[in-house]
Coordinates of C-alpha atoms in Angstrom, one line a residue:
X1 CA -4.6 183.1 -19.7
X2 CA -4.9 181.9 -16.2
X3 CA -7.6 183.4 -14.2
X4 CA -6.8 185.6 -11.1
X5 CA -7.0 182.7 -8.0
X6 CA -9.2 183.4 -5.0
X7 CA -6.6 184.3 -2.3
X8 CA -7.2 183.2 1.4
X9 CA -5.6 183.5 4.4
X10 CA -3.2 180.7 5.9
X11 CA -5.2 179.1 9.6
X12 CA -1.8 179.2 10.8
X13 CA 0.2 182.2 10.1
X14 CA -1.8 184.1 8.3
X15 CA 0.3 184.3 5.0
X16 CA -2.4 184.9 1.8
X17 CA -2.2 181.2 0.2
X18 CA -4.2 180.3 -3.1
X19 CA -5.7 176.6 -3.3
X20 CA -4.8 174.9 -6.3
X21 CA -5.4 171.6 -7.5
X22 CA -2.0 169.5 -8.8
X23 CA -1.3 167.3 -11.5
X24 CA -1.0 164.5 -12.1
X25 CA -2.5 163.3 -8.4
X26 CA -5.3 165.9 -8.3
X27 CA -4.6 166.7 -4.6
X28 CA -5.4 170.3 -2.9
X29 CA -2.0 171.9 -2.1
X30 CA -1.9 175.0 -0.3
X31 CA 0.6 177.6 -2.7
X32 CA 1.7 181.2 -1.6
X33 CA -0.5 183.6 -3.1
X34 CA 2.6 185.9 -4.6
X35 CA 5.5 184.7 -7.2
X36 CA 8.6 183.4 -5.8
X37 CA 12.0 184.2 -7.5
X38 CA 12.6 180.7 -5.5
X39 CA 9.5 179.5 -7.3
X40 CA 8.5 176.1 -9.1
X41 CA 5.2 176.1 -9.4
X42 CA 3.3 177.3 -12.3
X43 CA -0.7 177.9 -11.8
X44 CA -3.1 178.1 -14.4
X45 CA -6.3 177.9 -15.3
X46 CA -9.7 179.7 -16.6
X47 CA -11.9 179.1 -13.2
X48 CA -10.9 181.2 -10.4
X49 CA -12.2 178.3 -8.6
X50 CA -10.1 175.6 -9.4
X51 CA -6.6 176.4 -10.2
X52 CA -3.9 173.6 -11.6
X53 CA -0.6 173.4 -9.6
X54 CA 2.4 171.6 -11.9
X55 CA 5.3 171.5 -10.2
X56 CA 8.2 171.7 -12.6
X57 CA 11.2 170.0 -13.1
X58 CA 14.8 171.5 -12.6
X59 CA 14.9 172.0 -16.5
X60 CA 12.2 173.2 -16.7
X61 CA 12.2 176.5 -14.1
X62 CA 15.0 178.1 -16.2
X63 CA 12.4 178.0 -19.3
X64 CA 9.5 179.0 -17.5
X65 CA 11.6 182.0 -16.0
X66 CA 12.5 183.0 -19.5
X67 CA 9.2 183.2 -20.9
X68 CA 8.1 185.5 -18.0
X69 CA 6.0 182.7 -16.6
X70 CA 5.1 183.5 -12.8
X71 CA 6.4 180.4 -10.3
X72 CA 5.2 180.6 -7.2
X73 CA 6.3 178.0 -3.9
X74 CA 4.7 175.9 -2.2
X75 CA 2.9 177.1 1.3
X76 CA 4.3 174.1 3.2
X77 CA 7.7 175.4 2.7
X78 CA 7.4 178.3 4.2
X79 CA 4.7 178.3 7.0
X80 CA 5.2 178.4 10.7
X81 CA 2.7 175.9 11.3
X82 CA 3.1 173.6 8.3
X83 CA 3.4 170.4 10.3
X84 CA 0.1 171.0 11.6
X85 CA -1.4 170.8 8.7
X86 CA 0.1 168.6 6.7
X87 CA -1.4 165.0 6.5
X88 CA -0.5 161.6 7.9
X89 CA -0.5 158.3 6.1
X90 CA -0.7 155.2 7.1

């Protein structure tokens, strides 16, 4: 069961986000804190703390869906201010 993820409040437009870590790279990524019927992230994890992100691939959202799994979208898709948060590489 995953635990219930400390919710915060998005710097930018003030959306409530969840931080959760992904897989495989093990980078924060901000996530909205409610499920998305446009979804195609699961969460999970036992530490409110430190929530796993996998993003799924397009066979895999119609399974997850099925089994009543909650998908949720990332926060960069949807936020006002995204680009001012999002990181540049060199």
């Amino acid at each position: 069961m995953t635990a219930l993820p400390r919710r915060q409040l998005c710097k930018g437009c003030g959306y409530p986000i969840i931080f959760a870590t992904t897989i495989p790279a093990g980078k924060t990524m901000p996530v909205d804190a409610d499920p998305s019927e446009s979804g195609t992230i699961v969460l999970h994890g036992t530490d409110p703390e430190n929530i796993v992100a996998t993003v799924l691939r397009k066979g895999q959202i119609a399974g997850a869906r099925a089994a009543g799994q909650p998908l949720y979208e990332s926060h960069f898709a949807n936020c006002r201010d995204a680009a001012t948060f999002r990181k540049t590489y060199r």
